[in-house]
Short mmCIF file of C-alpha atoms in Angstrom, two decimals:
data_model
loop_
_atom_site.label_atom_id
_atom_site.label_comp_id
_atom_site.label_asym_id
_atom_site.label_seq_id
_atom_site.Cartn_x
_atom_site.Cartn_y
_atom_site.Cartn_z
CA MET A 1 4.95 19.06 -16.57
CA HIS A 2 4.15 18.59 -12.88
CA LEU A 3 0.99 16.85 -11.70
CA ASN A 4 -0.48 20.03 -10.22
CA LYS A 5 -0.39 21.50 -13.72
CA ILE A 6 -1.51 18.38 -15.58
CA LEU A 7 -4.55 17.40 -13.49
CA PRO A 8 -6.40 20.72 -13.68
CA LEU A 9 -6.09 20.60 -17.48
CA LEU A 10 -7.36 17.03 -17.61
CA LEU A 11 -10.19 17.75 -15.20
CA LYS A 12 -11.36 20.79 -17.17
CA TRP A 13 -12.60 18.73 -20.08
CA PRO A 14 -15.72 20.16 -21.73
CA GLY A 15 -18.88 19.03 -19.98
CA ASP A 16 -20.25 17.32 -23.06
CA LEU A 17 -17.12 15.19 -23.32
CA LEU A 18 -17.84 13.69 -19.92
CA LYS A 19 -21.20 12.51 -21.23
CA VAL A 20 -19.78 10.71 -24.25
CA PRO A 21 -19.25 6.97 -23.76
CA VAL A 22 -15.56 6.14 -23.67
CA SER A 23 -14.99 3.08 -25.80
CA TYR A 24 -12.56 0.65 -24.28
CA ALA A 25 -11.62 -0.53 -27.76
CA ILE A 26 -10.64 3.01 -28.79
CA LEU A 27 -8.68 3.58 -25.60
CA ASN A 28 -7.00 0.24 -26.03
CA ARG A 29 -5.95 1.08 -29.60
CA SER A 30 -4.53 4.38 -28.45
CA LEU A 31 -1.93 2.62 -26.33
CA VAL A 32 1.32 2.13 -28.15
CA CYS A 33 2.03 -1.54 -28.71
CA ALA A 34 5.50 -2.97 -28.42
CA SER A 35 7.14 -4.34 -31.54
CA SER A 36 6.51 -7.95 -32.48
CA ALA A 37 10.15 -8.74 -31.75
CA GLU A 38 9.81 -7.28 -28.27
CA LYS A 39 6.62 -9.30 -27.72
CA LYS A 40 8.42 -12.49 -28.68
CA ARG A 41 11.29 -11.65 -26.34
CA ARG A 42 8.86 -10.98 -23.48
CA LYS A 43 6.94 -14.16 -24.21
CA LYS A 44 10.15 -16.18 -24.07
CA LYS A 45 11.09 -14.68 -20.71
CA SER A 46 7.65 -14.09 -19.27
CA TRP A 47 7.14 -13.86 -15.53
CA LEU A 48 4.59 -16.61 -16.04
CA SER A 49 7.18 -19.05 -17.41
CA ASP A 50 8.51 -21.93 -15.36
CA GLY A 51 11.87 -20.18 -15.11
CA GLY A 52 13.82 -23.26 -16.13
CA ASP A 53 16.34 -21.27 -18.18
CA LEU A 54 16.62 -18.37 -15.72
CA SER A 55 19.08 -17.68 -12.94
CA LEU A 56 17.81 -17.63 -9.35
CA GLU A 57 18.23 -13.85 -9.30
CA GLU A 58 16.08 -13.53 -12.44
CA ARG A 59 13.45 -15.81 -10.96
CA LEU A 60 13.35 -13.68 -7.81
CA ALA A 61 13.06 -10.50 -9.88
CA ASP A 62 10.22 -12.10 -11.86
CA THR A 63 8.44 -12.86 -8.58
CA VAL A 64 8.94 -9.54 -6.78
CA THR A 65 9.12 -7.14 -9.74
CA PRO A 66 7.47 -8.97 -12.67
CA LEU A 67 7.60 -5.99 -15.06
CA TRP A 68 11.31 -5.29 -14.63
CA ARG A 69 12.17 -6.29 -18.21
CA LEU A 70 9.87 -3.65 -19.69
CA SER A 71 10.76 -0.02 -20.17
CA TYR A 72 8.90 2.28 -17.79
CA GLU A 73 6.76 3.61 -20.65
CA GLU A 74 5.73 0.03 -21.47
CA GLN A 75 4.95 -0.64 -17.82
CA LEU A 76 2.61 2.36 -17.72
CA GLN A 77 0.91 1.25 -20.93
CA TRP A 78 0.40 -2.24 -19.55
CA LYS A 79 -1.02 -0.94 -16.27
CA GLN A 80 -3.35 1.46 -18.05
CA GLU A 81 -4.70 -1.45 -20.09
CA GLN A 82 -5.21 -3.56 -16.97
CA GLN A 83 -7.08 -0.78 -15.15
CA LEU A 84 -9.32 -0.26 -18.17
CA LYS A 85 -10.16 -3.96 -18.20
CA ILE A 86 -10.97 -3.91 -14.49
CA LEU A 87 -13.16 -0.82 -14.85
CA LEU A 88 -14.91 -2.37 -17.82
CA GLN A 89 -15.61 -5.44 -15.70
CA MET A 90 -17.02 -3.19 -12.97
CA THR A 91 -19.20 -1.35 -15.48
CA ASN A 92 -20.65 -4.62 -16.79
CA HIS A 93 -21.34 -5.81 -13.24
CA LEU A 94 -23.15 -2.58 -12.44
CA ALA A 95 -25.18 -2.85 -15.62
CA GLN A 96 -26.42 -6.21 -14.37
CA ASP A 97 -26.90 -5.08 -10.74
CA SER A 98 -28.67 -1.76 -11.27
CA SER A 99 -30.64 0.40 -13.60
CA LEU A 100 -27.45 1.70 -15.21
CA THR A 101 -27.32 1.07 -18.91
CA SER A 102 -24.08 0.33 -20.62
CA ASP A 103 -23.12 -1.42 -23.79
CA LYS A 104 -20.42 -4.01 -23.43
CA ALA A 105 -16.89 -2.79 -24.18
CA GLU A 106 -17.84 0.76 -23.19
CA LEU A 107 -17.12 2.85 -20.15
CA ARG A 108 -19.58 5.60 -19.21
CA PHE A 109 -16.99 7.70 -17.42
CA PRO A 110 -13.52 8.98 -18.33
CA VAL A 111 -10.35 7.23 -17.27
CA LEU A 112 -7.45 9.66 -17.13
CA PRO A 113 -3.92 8.62 -18.14
CA ILE A 114 -1.98 6.89 -15.40
CA VAL A 115 0.00 9.24 -13.16
CA PRO A 116 3.64 8.05 -13.25
CA SER A 117 5.82 7.63 -10.20
CA PRO A 118 8.37 10.46 -9.93
CA VAL A 119 10.90 7.89 -8.63
CA ARG A 120 11.15 4.53 -10.36
CA ASP A 121 14.12 2.71 -8.81
CA GLY A 122 14.98 2.08 -5.17
CA TYR A 123 11.74 3.74 -4.10
CA ARG A 124 10.69 1.46 -1.24
CA ASN A 125 10.89 2.99 2.23
CA LYS A 126 9.99 -0.30 3.93
CA SER A 127 11.28 -3.82 3.25
CA THR A 128 10.93 -7.06 5.20
CA PHE A 129 13.62 -9.71 4.71
CA SER A 130 12.94 -13.37 5.45
CA VAL A 131 15.31 -15.94 6.95
CA ASN A 132 15.56 -19.29 5.19
CA LYS A 133 17.91 -21.75 3.52
CA GLY A 134 20.17 -20.08 0.97
CA VAL A 135 21.77 -21.33 -2.23
CA ASP A 136 24.70 -22.60 -0.17
CA GLY A 137 22.34 -24.53 2.09
CA ASP A 138 22.88 -22.20 5.05
CA PRO A 139 19.53 -21.78 6.88
CA LYS A 140 20.70 -18.41 8.18
CA THR A 141 20.33 -16.63 4.84
CA VAL A 142 18.52 -13.28 4.82
CA GLY A 143 16.63 -12.20 1.71
CA PHE A 144 13.53 -13.22 -0.25
CA TYR A 145 12.60 -16.80 -0.94
CA ILE A 146 11.29 -18.48 -4.04
CA GLY A 147 9.80 -21.94 -4.38
CA THR A 148 7.17 -23.63 -2.22
CA GLY A 149 7.08 -25.76 0.88
CA LYS A 150 4.97 -28.30 -0.97
CA GLY A 151 7.54 -28.51 -3.72
CA ARG A 152 10.35 -28.68 -1.15
CA ASN A 153 12.33 -26.26 -3.31
CA ILE A 154 12.39 -23.10 -1.19
CA VAL A 155 15.60 -21.13 -1.48
CA CYS A 156 16.39 -17.68 -0.03
CA ILE A 157 18.00 -15.18 -2.42
CA HIS A 158 19.64 -11.84 -1.66
CA GLY A 159 17.59 -8.98 -3.08
CA ASP A 160 20.39 -6.52 -3.88
CA HIS A 161 19.58 -6.59 -7.61
CA LEU A 162 15.85 -5.83 -7.27
CA LEU A 163 15.05 -2.54 -8.96
CA ASN A 164 12.68 -1.33 -6.24
CA MET A 165 15.13 -2.07 -3.42
CA PRO A 166 17.22 0.75 -1.90
CA SER A 167 20.86 -0.13 -1.33
CA LYS A 168 20.53 0.84 2.36
CA HIS A 169 17.88 -1.85 2.89
CA SER A 170 20.07 -4.48 1.24
CA LEU A 171 23.00 -3.41 3.41
CA VAL A 172 21.02 -3.83 6.64
CA GLY A 173 19.77 -7.23 5.44
CA ARG A 174 23.32 -8.41 4.69
CA CYS A 175 24.59 -7.21 8.07
CA TYR A 176 21.73 -8.97 9.87
CA GLU A 177 22.66 -12.14 8.01
CA ASP A 178 26.27 -11.84 9.21
CA PHE A 179 25.03 -11.29 12.76
CA ILE A 180 22.71 -14.31 12.96
CA ARG A 181 25.31 -16.54 11.28
CA ALA A 182 27.69 -15.68 14.10
CA SER A 183 24.97 -16.21 16.73
CA PRO A 184 24.78 -19.54 18.59
CA LEU A 185 20.98 -19.47 18.23
CA LYS A 186 19.24 -21.20 15.34
CA PRO A 187 16.94 -19.39 12.89
CA CYS A 188 13.19 -19.78 13.26
CA ILE A 189 12.00 -20.90 9.85
CA MET A 190 9.03 -23.01 10.96
CA PHE A 191 7.64 -22.26 14.40
CA HIS A 192 7.17 -25.92 15.30
CA ASP A 193 10.81 -26.68 14.38
CA GLY A 194 12.17 -24.31 17.01
CA GLY A 195 14.80 -21.64 16.45
CA HIS A 196 14.78 -17.96 17.29
CA TRP A 197 15.98 -15.44 14.68
CA ARG A 198 13.20 -14.43 12.33
CA GLU A 199 12.65 -11.60 9.83
CA ILE A 200 14.03 -8.10 9.88
CA THR A 201 12.10 -5.03 8.67
CA VAL A 202 13.96 -1.96 7.48
CA ARG A 203 12.29 1.47 7.31
CA THR A 204 13.95 4.57 5.87
CA ASN A 205 12.97 8.13 5.03
CA SER A 206 14.01 10.64 2.39
CA ALA A 207 16.45 12.25 4.85
CA GLY A 208 18.41 8.99 5.12
CA ASN A 209 17.32 7.93 8.61
CA THR A 210 17.03 4.19 9.15
CA MET A 211 14.95 2.05 11.52
CA ALA A 212 15.42 -1.71 11.85
CA ILE A 213 12.97 -4.08 13.55
CA VAL A 214 14.21 -7.58 14.42
CA TYR A 215 11.64 -10.31 15.04
CA PHE A 216 12.57 -13.05 17.50
CA HIS A 217 10.83 -16.22 18.70
CA PRO A 218 11.58 -16.67 22.42
CA GLN A 219 10.72 -20.38 22.47
CA ASN A 220 11.73 -21.51 25.99
CA LEU A 221 14.47 -18.98 26.67
CA SER A 222 14.38 -17.13 29.97
CA LEU A 223 14.18 -13.34 30.11
CA GLU A 224 17.83 -13.27 31.21
CA GLU A 225 18.91 -15.39 28.24
CA ILE A 226 16.95 -13.21 25.80
CA ALA A 227 18.54 -10.10 27.35
CA VAL A 228 21.99 -11.46 26.49
CA HIS A 229 21.11 -11.83 22.82
CA LYS A 230 19.44 -8.40 22.70
CA ALA A 231 22.63 -6.89 24.09
CA SER A 232 24.65 -8.75 21.48
CA LEU A 233 22.39 -7.37 18.74
CA VAL A 234 22.83 -3.80 20.01
CA GLN A 235 26.59 -4.29 20.29
CA TYR A 236 26.82 -5.52 16.70
CA PHE A 237 24.87 -2.61 15.17
CA THR A 238 26.25 0.17 17.38
CA LYS A 239 29.88 -0.81 17.98
CA GLY A 240 30.53 -3.77 15.71
CA PRO A 241 30.51 -4.39 11.94
CA GLY A 242 26.86 -3.33 11.79
CA THR A 243 27.77 0.30 12.47
CA VAL A 244 28.14 0.68 8.71
CA CYS A 245 24.30 0.67 8.61
CA GLN A 246 24.17 3.85 10.72
CA LEU A 247 20.89 2.85 12.36
CA ASP A 248 18.87 5.62 13.99
CA SER A 249 16.47 3.15 15.64
CA LEU A 250 16.76 -0.52 16.54
CA TYR A 251 13.62 -2.34 17.66
CA PHE A 252 13.11 -5.90 18.87
CA GLN A 253 9.85 -7.82 19.00
CA GLU A 254 9.34 -11.21 20.62
CA SER A 255 6.67 -12.89 18.54
CA THR A 256 5.20 -16.36 18.62
CA ILE A 257 2.74 -15.85 15.77
CA THR A 258 3.26 -14.86 12.15
CA ARG A 259 1.62 -11.45 12.35
CA CYS A 260 2.07 -9.92 15.76
CA SER A 261 0.85 -6.40 16.53
CA HIS A 262 2.25 -3.97 19.06
CA GLU A 263 -0.75 -4.76 21.26
CA ASP A 264 0.02 -8.51 21.08
CA SER A 265 3.70 -8.04 21.86
CA PRO A 266 5.16 -4.54 22.31
CA TYR A 267 8.01 -3.36 20.12
CA GLN A 268 11.05 -2.94 22.38
CA LEU A 269 13.33 -0.02 21.55
CA LEU A 270 16.86 -1.34 22.05
CA TYR A 271 18.72 1.67 20.69
CA GLY A 272 18.19 5.15 19.28
CA GLU A 273 15.14 7.25 18.55
CA PRO A 274 11.60 5.85 18.93
CA HIS A 275 10.48 7.29 15.57
CA ILE A 276 11.67 8.48 12.21
CA TYR A 277 9.99 11.33 10.35
CA GLU A 278 8.98 11.89 6.74
CA GLU A 279 7.79 14.93 4.85
CA ILE A 280 4.86 14.80 2.43
CA LEU A 281 3.72 17.91 0.54
CA GLY A 282 5.33 20.14 3.14
CA PHE A 283 3.82 18.29 6.13
CA LYS A 284 5.91 16.29 8.58
CA PHE A 285 4.80 12.80 9.68
CA ARG A 286 5.98 10.62 12.55
CA ILE A 287 6.51 6.96 11.66
CA SER A 288 6.40 4.30 14.38
CA ALA A 289 7.69 0.75 14.11
CA ASP A 290 4.31 -0.63 12.95
CA SER A 291 2.78 2.46 11.34
CA PHE A 292 1.29 2.17 7.86
CA PHE A 293 2.93 4.58 5.47
CA GLN A 294 2.92 4.44 1.69
CA VAL A 295 6.05 2.61 0.53
CA ASN A 296 6.81 5.14 -2.21
CA ARG A 297 7.02 8.66 -0.78
CA SER A 298 7.20 10.54 -4.10
CA ALA A 299 4.32 8.58 -5.60
CA ALA A 300 2.35 9.12 -2.37
CA GLU A 301 2.67 12.87 -2.94
CA ALA A 302 1.35 12.35 -6.48
CA LEU A 303 -1.54 10.28 -5.10
CA TYR A 304 -2.54 12.87 -2.48
CA MET A 305 -2.31 15.68 -5.02
CA THR A 306 -4.58 13.66 -7.28
CA VAL A 307 -7.12 13.19 -4.48
CA ALA A 308 -6.97 16.92 -3.68
CA GLU A 309 -7.69 17.84 -7.31
CA LEU A 310 -10.53 15.34 -7.52
CA ASN A 311 -12.08 16.82 -4.37
CA LYS A 312 -12.08 20.45 -5.54
CA ALA A 313 -15.88 20.46 -5.42
CA GLY A 314 -15.68 19.43 -1.75
CA GLU A 315 -13.24 22.10 -0.65
CA LYS A 316 -14.21 24.05 2.47
CA GLY A 317 -16.43 21.12 3.44
CA THR A 318 -15.90 18.06 5.67
CA LEU A 319 -13.74 15.07 4.75
CA LEU A 320 -14.45 11.70 6.32
CA ASP A 321 -11.19 9.73 6.07
CA VAL A 322 -11.97 6.02 6.48
CA CYS A 323 -8.94 3.81 7.22
CA CYS A 324 -6.89 6.96 7.80
CA GLY A 325 -3.68 5.33 9.06
CA THR A 326 -1.33 8.00 10.41
CA GLY A 327 -3.55 10.72 8.92
CA ALA A 328 -1.48 11.45 5.82
CA ILE A 329 -4.38 12.06 3.41
CA GLY A 330 -6.51 14.11 5.81
CA ILE A 331 -3.63 16.24 7.06
CA SER A 332 -2.34 16.84 3.51
CA LEU A 333 -5.79 18.05 2.42
CA SER A 334 -6.68 19.85 5.67
CA PRO A 335 -5.82 23.42 4.50
CA ARG A 336 -8.52 23.06 1.82
CA LEU A 337 -11.18 21.73 4.20
CA LYS A 338 -13.29 22.95 7.08
CA LYS A 339 -12.93 19.69 9.00
CA VAL A 340 -11.34 16.24 8.72
CA ILE A 341 -12.53 13.19 10.67
CA GLY A 342 -10.28 10.12 10.44
CA ILE A 343 -11.04 6.56 11.56
CA GLU A 344 -8.41 3.85 12.03
CA LEU A 345 -8.28 0.43 13.69
CA ILE A 346 -4.65 0.50 14.86
CA GLU A 347 -4.37 2.54 18.06
CA GLN A 348 -0.70 3.38 17.52
CA ALA A 349 -1.55 4.80 14.10
CA ILE A 350 -4.22 7.04 15.66
CA GLU A 351 -1.71 8.24 18.25
CA ASP A 352 0.65 9.05 15.38
CA ALA A 353 -2.15 10.81 13.46
CA LYS A 354 -2.99 13.01 16.45
CA TYR A 355 0.68 13.75 16.99
CA ASN A 356 1.15 14.54 13.30
CA ALA A 357 -1.74 17.00 13.32
CA ALA A 358 -0.30 18.78 16.37
CA LEU A 359 3.22 18.67 14.90
CA ASN A 360 2.00 20.52 11.83
CA GLY A 361 -0.22 22.95 13.72
CA ILE A 362 -3.39 21.45 12.21
CA GLN A 363 -6.47 22.14 14.32
CA ASN A 364 -9.31 20.99 12.07
CA CYS A 365 -8.54 17.25 12.24
CA GLN A 366 -10.15 14.74 14.58
CA PHE A 367 -8.98 11.10 14.70
CA LEU A 368 -10.99 8.22 16.15
CA SER A 369 -9.70 4.76 17.04
CA GLY A 370 -11.69 1.61 16.35
CA LYS A 371 -13.08 -0.65 13.67
CA ALA A 372 -14.63 1.46 10.92
CA GLU A 373 -17.63 -0.87 10.79
CA VAL A 374 -18.30 -0.12 14.48
CA VAL A 375 -17.41 3.58 14.63
CA LEU A 376 -18.91 4.76 11.35
CA PRO A 377 -22.57 3.69 11.78
CA LYS A 378 -22.64 5.53 15.12
CA LEU A 379 -20.70 8.55 13.90
CA ILE A 380 -22.42 9.43 10.63
CA PRO A 381 -25.92 10.10 12.02
CA THR A 382 -24.41 12.63 14.46
CA MET A 383 -22.52 14.53 11.79
CA HIS A 384 -23.91 17.90 10.79
CA SER A 385 -21.29 19.09 8.35
CA GLU A 386 -21.11 22.56 6.95
CA GLY A 387 -20.63 22.44 3.22
CA THR A 388 -20.07 19.28 1.21
CA LEU A 389 -19.49 16.00 3.03
CA THR A 390 -17.01 13.79 1.15
CA ALA A 391 -15.70 10.39 2.22
CA VAL A 392 -12.28 9.18 1.14
CA MET A 393 -11.25 5.59 1.77
CA ASN A 394 -7.98 3.75 1.27
CA PRO A 395 -8.65 0.29 2.72
CA SER A 396 -6.45 -2.78 2.70
CA ARG A 397 -6.86 -5.38 -0.03
CA ALA A 398 -9.65 -6.92 2.02
CA GLY A 399 -11.80 -3.91 1.14
CA LEU A 400 -14.37 -2.23 3.38
CA HIS A 401 -16.59 -4.13 5.80
CA TYR A 402 -20.22 -4.43 4.71
CA ARG A 403 -21.43 -2.27 7.63
CA VAL A 404 -19.11 0.53 6.51
CA ILE A 405 -20.56 0.35 3.01
CA GLN A 406 -24.05 0.33 4.47
CA ALA A 407 -23.36 3.45 6.58
CA LEU A 408 -21.81 5.35 3.67
CA ARG A 409 -24.55 4.52 1.21
CA ASN A 410 -27.47 5.13 3.56
CA HIS A 411 -26.36 8.59 4.71
CA PRO A 412 -27.95 11.09 2.31
CA ASN A 413 -25.52 13.91 3.08
CA ILE A 414 -22.55 12.03 1.59
CA GLN A 415 -22.66 13.04 -2.05
CA ARG A 416 -19.13 12.09 -3.08
CA LEU A 417 -16.88 9.13 -2.36
CA ILE A 418 -13.22 8.88 -3.37
CA TYR A 419 -12.18 5.23 -3.22
CA ILE A 420 -8.45 4.38 -3.44
CA SER A 421 -7.62 0.76 -4.11
CA CYS A 422 -4.37 -1.06 -4.78
CA LYS A 423 -6.35 -4.11 -5.94
CA PRO A 424 -9.62 -2.97 -7.53
CA GLU A 425 -10.22 -6.37 -9.10
CA GLY A 426 -10.36 -7.96 -5.64
CA GLU A 427 -12.66 -7.22 -2.71
CA ALA A 428 -12.89 -3.59 -3.77
CA MET A 429 -15.02 -4.78 -6.69
CA ARG A 430 -17.57 -6.06 -4.18
CA ASN A 431 -17.55 -2.62 -2.52
CA PHE A 432 -18.11 -0.90 -5.87
CA ARG A 433 -21.12 -3.11 -6.60
CA GLU A 434 -22.61 -2.51 -3.14
CA LEU A 435 -22.16 1.25 -3.39
CA CYS A 436 -23.42 1.60 -6.95
CA GLY A 437 -25.92 -1.25 -7.28
CA LYS A 438 -29.66 -1.12 -6.99
CA THR A 439 -31.52 -0.76 -3.69
CA ASP A 440 -31.49 -3.97 -1.66
CA LEU A 441 -33.98 -3.98 1.23
CA LYS A 442 -32.88 -7.39 2.43
CA ARG A 443 -29.30 -6.19 2.84
CA LYS A 444 -30.43 -2.77 4.09
CA LEU A 445 -28.84 -0.89 1.21
CA ILE A 446 -31.61 1.66 0.95
CA GLY A 447 -29.72 4.83 0.10
CA GLU A 448 -29.50 6.29 -3.37
CA ALA A 449 -26.87 4.50 -5.43
CA PHE A 450 -23.58 6.18 -6.30
CA THR A 451 -22.40 6.46 -9.90
CA PRO A 452 -18.79 6.22 -11.12
CA LYS A 453 -17.75 9.59 -12.51
CA LEU A 454 -14.00 9.49 -13.03
CA ALA A 455 -11.03 7.17 -12.55
CA VAL A 456 -7.32 7.93 -12.29
CA PRO A 457 -4.64 5.23 -11.95
CA VAL A 458 -1.53 6.26 -10.01
CA ASP A 459 1.64 4.19 -10.27
CA MET A 460 2.78 3.61 -6.71
CA PHE A 461 4.79 0.47 -7.44
CA PRO A 462 7.06 0.65 -10.53
CA HIS A 463 8.30 -2.69 -11.91
CA THR A 464 5.35 -4.54 -10.33
CA PRO A 465 1.87 -5.22 -11.81
CA HIS A 466 0.25 -3.11 -9.11
CA CYS A 467 -0.89 0.49 -9.01
CA GLU A 468 -3.39 2.55 -7.06
CA LEU A 469 -6.75 3.26 -8.67
CA VAL A 470 -8.58 6.40 -7.55
CA LEU A 471 -12.28 6.17 -8.35
CA VAL A 472 -14.71 9.06 -7.83
CA LEU A 473 -18.31 8.07 -7.06
CA GLU A 474 -21.10 10.64 -6.87
CA ARG A 475 -24.87 10.86 -6.54
#
């Protein structure tokens, strides 16, 4: 049964059921346990083991996709258990921080069954491959590394066998490896050791289009010398052996720091189209070289459908989309809303969001560039929304800035928050406590506290321990 049929049934639980404490112990017992033999097998080959009896490929799989040995049903069971534990921890924190009353080992709101990913293997639409010393000792090996610098045991392994890796990404990575091995330039493994060739990022869409972004440390090369190597790169991927990759876009970025934005050093289009496009729930989205876009398209559709169902009470109202990225959530929900206002730090993402709205003929979306903690406190007091005002937020793992939390909590017209977190046990937990805890005059948290009403895990990352948690807070 499709999600759009399942969620309405789950969300139409009798009102009295929502008031009954949900015992974590009961929910935990309801999850099907693996057989004792299977437990022993998993314990023997746990991703937490030292890996002494495992091949390098198995060790890499245990690092990147730690749940790969479990069936998908077992993965979902494990993730459901983990989310319940995290939510129980949150509930206990709130019981200490506020006037909420809760017995230990009990949740006061329902947690719906985890929404599975429609696609489980090869789902990633973005992969970044490192360059480091391989098994054969060649420092121009492209893949994923295991080990540590401190342990002096780093080795780079090809990721072809990883269950979440599309074959097209592996192909581009292998071709890039062949190219840099034939290049006279050294790889840049440690900045202070010199070298030039760095990582490569591969982005694809459901239509099969492919974008590659090569990162390069210029060191002391002149512009003319760099131009020669850029031309060689284009030649390889457009007329040489790399044509097998069928690249639609080839970008090049000269970077002297680990994380370099487009503003720090512009992405240079060496060949092809400047963007690729993806379709989500019937809407078309433009993806730039550094745009944020959910790595699992099919699961992203499931996530946005979940958010839409959870915001039924806010339909025909205003949606405040904090950390909106390229506008995917707001645009996807826009037909159900009177207005959408999105805020995003990355200027290129805002340009993409505005373009995406125009591309889809959406006229009720407004996108603002800047830090949410700067824009939001100034924006919210000026908002006079018609209908319900709901805020949806999908921040990075660092969570929301304190000033954003302060603005959201202290504005009385915001009655519902939908918080999406890929790591709710991290900084998001701090956000939950600040939004739902007692009034704190010293920290200027003077607005009425929110209360958790419903949680829905969504599996965005099969074979890994991670999933998205959608938490509805109301007051």
